[in-house]
Short mmCIF file of C-alpha atoms and ligand atoms in Angstrom, two decimals:
data_model
loop_
_atom_site.label_atom_id
_atom_site.label_comp_id
_atom_site.label_asym_id
_atom_site.label_seq_id
_atom_site.Cartn_x
_atom_site.Cartn_y
_atom_site.Cartn_z
CA MET A 923 -32.12 -38.02 32.59
CA GLU A 924 -31.85 -34.38 33.70
CA ASN A 925 -28.08 -34.64 33.96
CA GLU A 926 -27.84 -35.87 30.38
CA ILE A 927 -29.06 -32.57 28.97
CA PRO A 928 -26.02 -30.61 27.77
CA ARG A 929 -25.67 -27.46 29.81
CA SER A 930 -24.60 -24.97 27.25
CA GLY A 931 -26.01 -23.70 23.99
CA ILE A 932 -29.46 -23.49 25.59
CA PHE A 933 -31.25 -20.14 25.61
CA ALA A 934 -34.61 -19.44 27.19
CA VAL A 935 -36.42 -16.54 25.56
CA SER A 936 -39.51 -15.19 27.26
CA ALA A 937 -41.68 -12.15 26.67
CA PRO A 938 -45.17 -10.98 27.48
CA SER A 939 -47.49 -11.75 24.56
CA GLY A 940 -47.49 -8.96 21.99
CA THR A 941 -43.81 -8.14 22.47
CA GLY A 942 -42.62 -9.60 19.17
CA LYS A 943 -40.77 -12.63 20.51
CA THR A 944 -41.91 -15.03 17.78
CA THR A 945 -40.89 -12.63 14.99
CA LEU A 946 -37.42 -12.17 16.50
CA ASN A 947 -36.77 -15.86 17.24
CA SER A 948 -38.03 -17.05 13.84
CA ARG A 949 -35.79 -14.59 12.04
CA LEU A 950 -32.81 -15.71 14.11
CA GLU A 951 -33.55 -19.36 13.28
CA ARG A 952 -33.92 -18.60 9.54
CA ASN A 953 -30.61 -16.72 9.40
CA ASN A 954 -28.58 -19.20 11.45
CA PRO A 955 -28.70 -22.88 10.45
CA ASP A 956 -27.18 -23.94 13.76
CA VAL A 957 -29.90 -22.28 15.86
CA GLU A 958 -33.18 -24.16 16.34
CA ILE A 959 -36.32 -23.24 18.23
CA SER A 960 -37.46 -26.17 20.36
CA VAL A 961 -40.88 -27.42 19.23
CA SER A 962 -43.16 -27.57 22.28
CA LEU A 963 -46.11 -29.80 23.03
CA THR A 964 -49.39 -27.96 23.49
CA THR A 965 -53.03 -28.77 24.08
CA ARG A 966 -54.11 -25.51 22.43
CA LYS A 967 -55.96 -25.72 19.13
CA GLN A 968 -53.95 -25.29 15.96
CA ARG A 969 -54.35 -21.78 14.49
CA PRO A 970 -54.73 -21.14 10.76
CA GLY A 971 -51.28 -21.04 9.17
CA GLU A 972 -49.64 -23.14 11.88
CA ILE A 973 -47.91 -26.36 10.88
CA ALA A 974 -48.07 -29.39 13.20
CA GLY A 975 -44.56 -30.53 14.14
CA LYS A 976 -43.07 -27.17 13.13
CA HIS A 977 -44.81 -24.61 15.31
CA TYR A 978 -46.02 -27.08 17.95
CA HIS A 979 -46.78 -30.73 18.47
CA PHE A 980 -50.54 -30.48 18.97
CA VAL A 981 -51.73 -33.10 21.44
CA ASP A 982 -54.80 -33.68 23.58
CA ARG A 983 -54.78 -33.26 27.34
CA SER A 984 -54.47 -37.00 28.07
CA GLU A 985 -51.41 -37.39 25.82
CA PHE A 986 -49.83 -34.34 27.44
CA GLU A 987 -50.54 -35.70 30.93
CA GLU A 988 -49.06 -39.09 29.99
CA ASN A 989 -45.83 -37.34 29.02
CA VAL A 990 -45.75 -35.49 32.34
CA ALA A 991 -46.41 -38.72 34.27
CA ALA A 992 -43.65 -40.52 32.34
CA ASP A 993 -41.19 -37.72 33.31
CA ASN A 994 -40.63 -36.87 29.65
CA MET A 995 -40.96 -33.12 30.16
CA LEU A 996 -38.18 -30.70 31.00
CA GLU A 997 -40.82 -28.16 32.01
CA TRP A 998 -44.47 -27.42 31.43
CA ALA A 999 -47.01 -24.79 32.40
CA GLU A 1000 -50.63 -23.85 31.95
CA VAL A 1001 -50.91 -20.63 29.94
CA PHE A 1002 -54.32 -19.03 29.28
CA GLY A 1003 -56.10 -22.34 29.96
CA ASN A 1004 -53.89 -24.55 27.75
CA LEU A 1005 -50.93 -26.75 28.62
CA TYR A 1006 -47.55 -26.05 27.01
CA GLY A 1007 -44.28 -27.83 27.62
CA THR A 1008 -40.80 -28.69 26.41
CA SER A 1009 -39.88 -32.36 26.15
CA LYS A 1010 -36.43 -33.51 27.21
CA ALA A 1011 -36.15 -35.48 23.95
CA GLU A 1012 -36.65 -32.33 21.85
CA VAL A 1013 -33.85 -30.46 23.63
CA GLU A 1014 -31.56 -33.49 23.28
CA ARG A 1015 -32.45 -33.87 19.57
CA ILE A 1016 -31.16 -30.35 18.92
CA THR A 1017 -28.18 -30.22 21.26
CA THR A 1018 -26.76 -33.58 20.16
CA LYS A 1019 -26.45 -32.10 16.63
CA GLY A 1020 -24.27 -29.40 18.18
CA HIS A 1021 -26.96 -26.81 17.47
CA LYS A 1022 -28.05 -24.04 19.79
CA VAL A 1023 -31.56 -24.37 21.14
CA ILE A 1024 -34.05 -21.62 21.88
CA LEU A 1025 -36.74 -22.42 24.44
CA GLU A 1026 -39.64 -20.08 23.71
CA ILE A 1027 -41.26 -20.48 27.08
CA ASP A 1028 -43.25 -18.39 29.52
CA VAL A 1029 -41.94 -17.14 32.86
CA GLN A 1030 -43.45 -20.04 34.87
CA GLY A 1031 -41.76 -22.49 32.49
CA TRP A 1032 -38.38 -20.85 32.90
CA MET A 1033 -38.77 -20.89 36.70
CA THR A 1034 -39.12 -24.69 36.47
CA ALA A 1035 -36.42 -25.26 33.86
CA LYS A 1036 -33.77 -22.86 35.26
CA PRO A 1037 -32.58 -25.07 38.17
CA LYS A 1038 -32.32 -28.03 35.77
CA LEU A 1039 -30.19 -26.14 33.23
CA PRO A 1040 -27.48 -24.30 35.15
CA GLY A 1041 -25.46 -23.43 32.02
CA ALA A 1042 -28.40 -22.00 30.09
CA LEU A 1043 -28.77 -18.26 29.48
CA SER A 1044 -32.09 -16.49 29.67
CA ILE A 1045 -33.37 -13.47 27.80
CA PHE A 1046 -36.44 -11.40 28.57
CA ILE A 1047 -37.90 -9.24 25.80
CA LEU A 1048 -39.73 -6.16 27.04
CA PRO A 1049 -42.06 -3.64 25.41
CA PRO A 1050 -40.88 0.00 25.47
CA SER A 1051 -43.90 0.90 27.61
CA MET A 1052 -47.04 -0.76 28.94
CA ILE A 1053 -49.28 1.49 26.87
CA ASP A 1054 -47.28 0.54 23.77
CA LEU A 1055 -47.87 -3.15 24.64
CA TRP A 1056 -51.60 -2.46 25.00
CA HIS A 1057 -51.67 -0.85 21.54
CA ARG A 1058 -49.81 -3.83 20.05
CA LEU A 1059 -52.33 -6.23 21.58
CA GLU A 1060 -55.15 -4.10 20.16
CA LYS A 1061 -53.54 -4.04 16.71
CA ARG A 1062 -53.28 -7.84 16.60
CA GLY A 1063 -57.07 -7.79 16.68
CA THR A 1064 -57.27 -11.55 17.22
CA ASP A 1065 -58.55 -11.45 20.83
CA SER A 1066 -61.81 -10.44 22.45
CA PRO A 1067 -61.56 -7.42 24.81
CA GLU A 1068 -61.67 -9.80 27.83
CA VAL A 1069 -58.82 -11.95 26.52
CA ARG A 1070 -56.80 -8.86 25.59
CA TRP A 1071 -57.18 -7.50 29.10
CA ARG A 1072 -56.25 -10.89 30.57
CA ARG A 1073 -53.08 -10.98 28.43
CA PHE A 1074 -52.26 -7.44 29.54
CA GLN A 1075 -52.58 -8.36 33.21
CA ALA A 1076 -50.54 -11.53 32.64
CA ALA A 1077 -47.86 -9.32 31.04
CA ARG A 1078 -47.75 -7.26 34.22
CA ASP A 1079 -47.29 -10.42 36.33
CA GLU A 1080 -44.55 -11.73 34.01
CA ILE A 1081 -42.66 -8.43 34.17
CA ALA A 1082 -42.91 -8.54 37.98
CA ALA A 1083 -40.93 -11.82 37.84
CA GLY A 1084 -38.41 -10.42 35.31
CA ARG A 1085 -35.43 -10.41 37.64
CA ILE A 1086 -34.87 -14.16 37.13
CA TYR A 1087 -33.52 -13.42 33.61
CA ASP A 1088 -29.88 -12.82 32.62
CA TYR A 1089 -30.41 -10.40 29.72
CA PHE A 1090 -33.09 -7.89 28.77
CA ILE A 1091 -33.96 -6.57 25.33
CA VAL A 1092 -36.40 -3.70 24.77
CA ASN A 1093 -38.26 -4.18 21.51
CA ASP A 1094 -38.81 -0.55 20.55
CA ASP A 1095 -37.00 -0.98 17.24
CA LEU A 1096 -37.16 -4.39 15.55
CA GLU A 1097 -33.72 -4.12 13.90
CA ARG A 1098 -31.96 -3.12 17.09
CA ALA A 1099 -33.79 -5.75 19.14
CA TYR A 1100 -32.88 -8.39 16.54
CA ASN A 1101 -29.22 -7.37 16.58
CA GLU A 1102 -29.13 -7.61 20.37
CA LEU A 1103 -30.71 -11.06 20.34
CA GLU A 1104 -28.26 -12.24 17.68
CA ALA A 1105 -25.35 -10.78 19.67
CA ILE A 1106 -26.31 -12.83 22.73
CA ILE A 1107 -27.22 -16.14 21.05
CA VAL A 1108 -24.98 -16.26 17.98
CA SER A 1109 -21.96 -14.08 18.73
CA GLY A 1110 -21.92 -14.57 22.50
CA LYS A 1111 -21.39 -10.82 22.89
CA PRO A 1112 -24.27 -9.36 24.83
CA GLY A 1113 -25.16 -5.69 24.38
CA HIS A 1114 -25.43 -3.03 26.99
CA THR A 1115 -28.47 -3.84 29.10
CA SER A 1116 -26.98 -5.06 32.36
CA GLN A 1117 -29.04 -7.03 34.81
CA GLY A 1118 -29.39 -3.97 37.05
CA ALA A 1119 -30.61 -1.86 34.12
CA GLY A 1120 -33.02 -4.67 33.14
CA GLU A 1121 -34.48 -4.79 36.62
CA ALA A 1122 -34.87 -1.00 36.58
CA LEU A 1123 -36.72 -1.30 33.25
CA CYS A 1124 -39.12 -3.86 34.73
CA GLU A 1125 -39.67 -1.56 37.70
CA ARG A 1126 -40.48 1.37 35.41
CA LEU A 1127 -43.03 -0.71 33.46
CA LEU A 1128 -44.67 -1.89 36.69
CA ASN A 1129 -44.94 1.70 37.97
CA GLU A 1130 -46.49 2.71 34.67
CA PHE A 1131 -49.04 -0.11 35.00
CA GLU A 1132 -50.04 1.14 38.47
CA GLN A 1133 -49.91 4.87 37.89
CA SER A 1134 -50.49 5.85 34.27
CA HIS A 1135 -53.80 7.66 33.77
CA LYS A 1136 -54.39 5.91 30.47
CA ILE A 1137 -54.00 2.51 32.10
CA LEU A 1138 -56.21 3.50 35.04
CA GLU A 1139 -58.90 4.37 32.46
CA LEU A 1140 -58.45 0.96 30.80
CA LYS A 1141 -58.76 -0.75 34.20
CA LYS A 1142 -62.08 1.03 34.87
CA ILE A 1143 -63.44 -0.02 31.47
CA HIS A 1144 -62.31 -3.66 31.69
CA GLN A 1145 -63.27 -4.29 35.27
CA LYS A 1146 -66.86 -3.58 34.19
CA ILE A 1147 -66.82 -6.20 31.40
P1 5GP B 1127 -49.13 -19.12 21.94
O1 5GP B 1127 -50.40 -19.86 22.27
O2 5GP B 1127 -49.42 -17.67 21.63
O3 5GP B 1127 -48.34 -19.81 20.86
O4 5GP B 1127 -48.21 -19.13 23.23
C1 5GP B 1127 -48.70 -18.69 24.46
C2 5GP B 1127 -47.59 -18.68 25.50
O5 5GP B 1127 -47.13 -19.99 25.78
C3 5GP B 1127 -46.36 -17.87 25.12
O6 5GP B 1127 -46.02 -17.03 26.21
C4 5GP B 1127 -45.30 -18.92 24.92
O7 5GP B 1127 -44.02 -18.45 25.25
C5 5GP B 1127 -45.73 -19.98 25.90
N1 5GP B 1127 -45.16 -21.27 25.55
C6 5GP B 1127 -45.01 -21.81 24.32
N2 5GP B 1127 -44.40 -23.01 24.39
C7 5GP B 1127 -44.13 -23.21 25.71
C8 5GP B 1127 -43.48 -24.28 26.42
O8 5GP B 1127 -43.03 -25.26 25.89
N3 5GP B 1127 -43.41 -24.14 27.77
C9 5GP B 1127 -43.90 -23.04 28.41
N4 5GP B 1127 -43.75 -23.00 29.73
N5 5GP B 1127 -44.50 -22.03 27.77
C10 5GP B 1127 -44.61 -22.11 26.43
#
């Protein structure tokens, strides 16, 4: 089954939560009829405004586990206590139409899927700085302080694994980030961020997480919660 998945036209896009990945991918999908975001299965509860079958296929844990047992999943992972995964059938549905497919998956998911999809390209979207990411998570206002801190720490761990990606985009300016994403996926002409530069960016963000005074203050506050 794995060998039947076409090996090109597949793009994994990952980003720490709060980095603007969904906004960028949705805009790319809207503007390009031959680009589709793969609809994942999840056990997480549907949020207001989300449409079943469009944003996710919402399933319970037993249905999800049946799909895993039946070897229907290309990859899956547990993210913040919920299961998320990409079915092989969904990727085939899109690629057999000749469309490009975006896998909006987390870093663990891409680690699993990468060896199965040797022709796929991967893109990691990064915040301009860790403190900027913290402010974006605060602005969203949807999470409790504990959850926000957990997401922030998870972002650090994801960035630490960033070197497995082919391309890096810094989302400091939405227009520029969008143009870079479009250049990679639609035009096949990636911008300037080489893999070496991307790794250096990840390194800089990790150093900031460990050393910035503002983040050390946040750590003191949140470790008490
Ligand atoms: P959210 O609950 O905010 O929609 O997504 C939470 C996280 O789950 C995001 O990092 C998103 O990329 C990840 N995610 C969504 N779908 C999948 C999937 O099919 N597989 C994996 N591994 N992660 C996913």
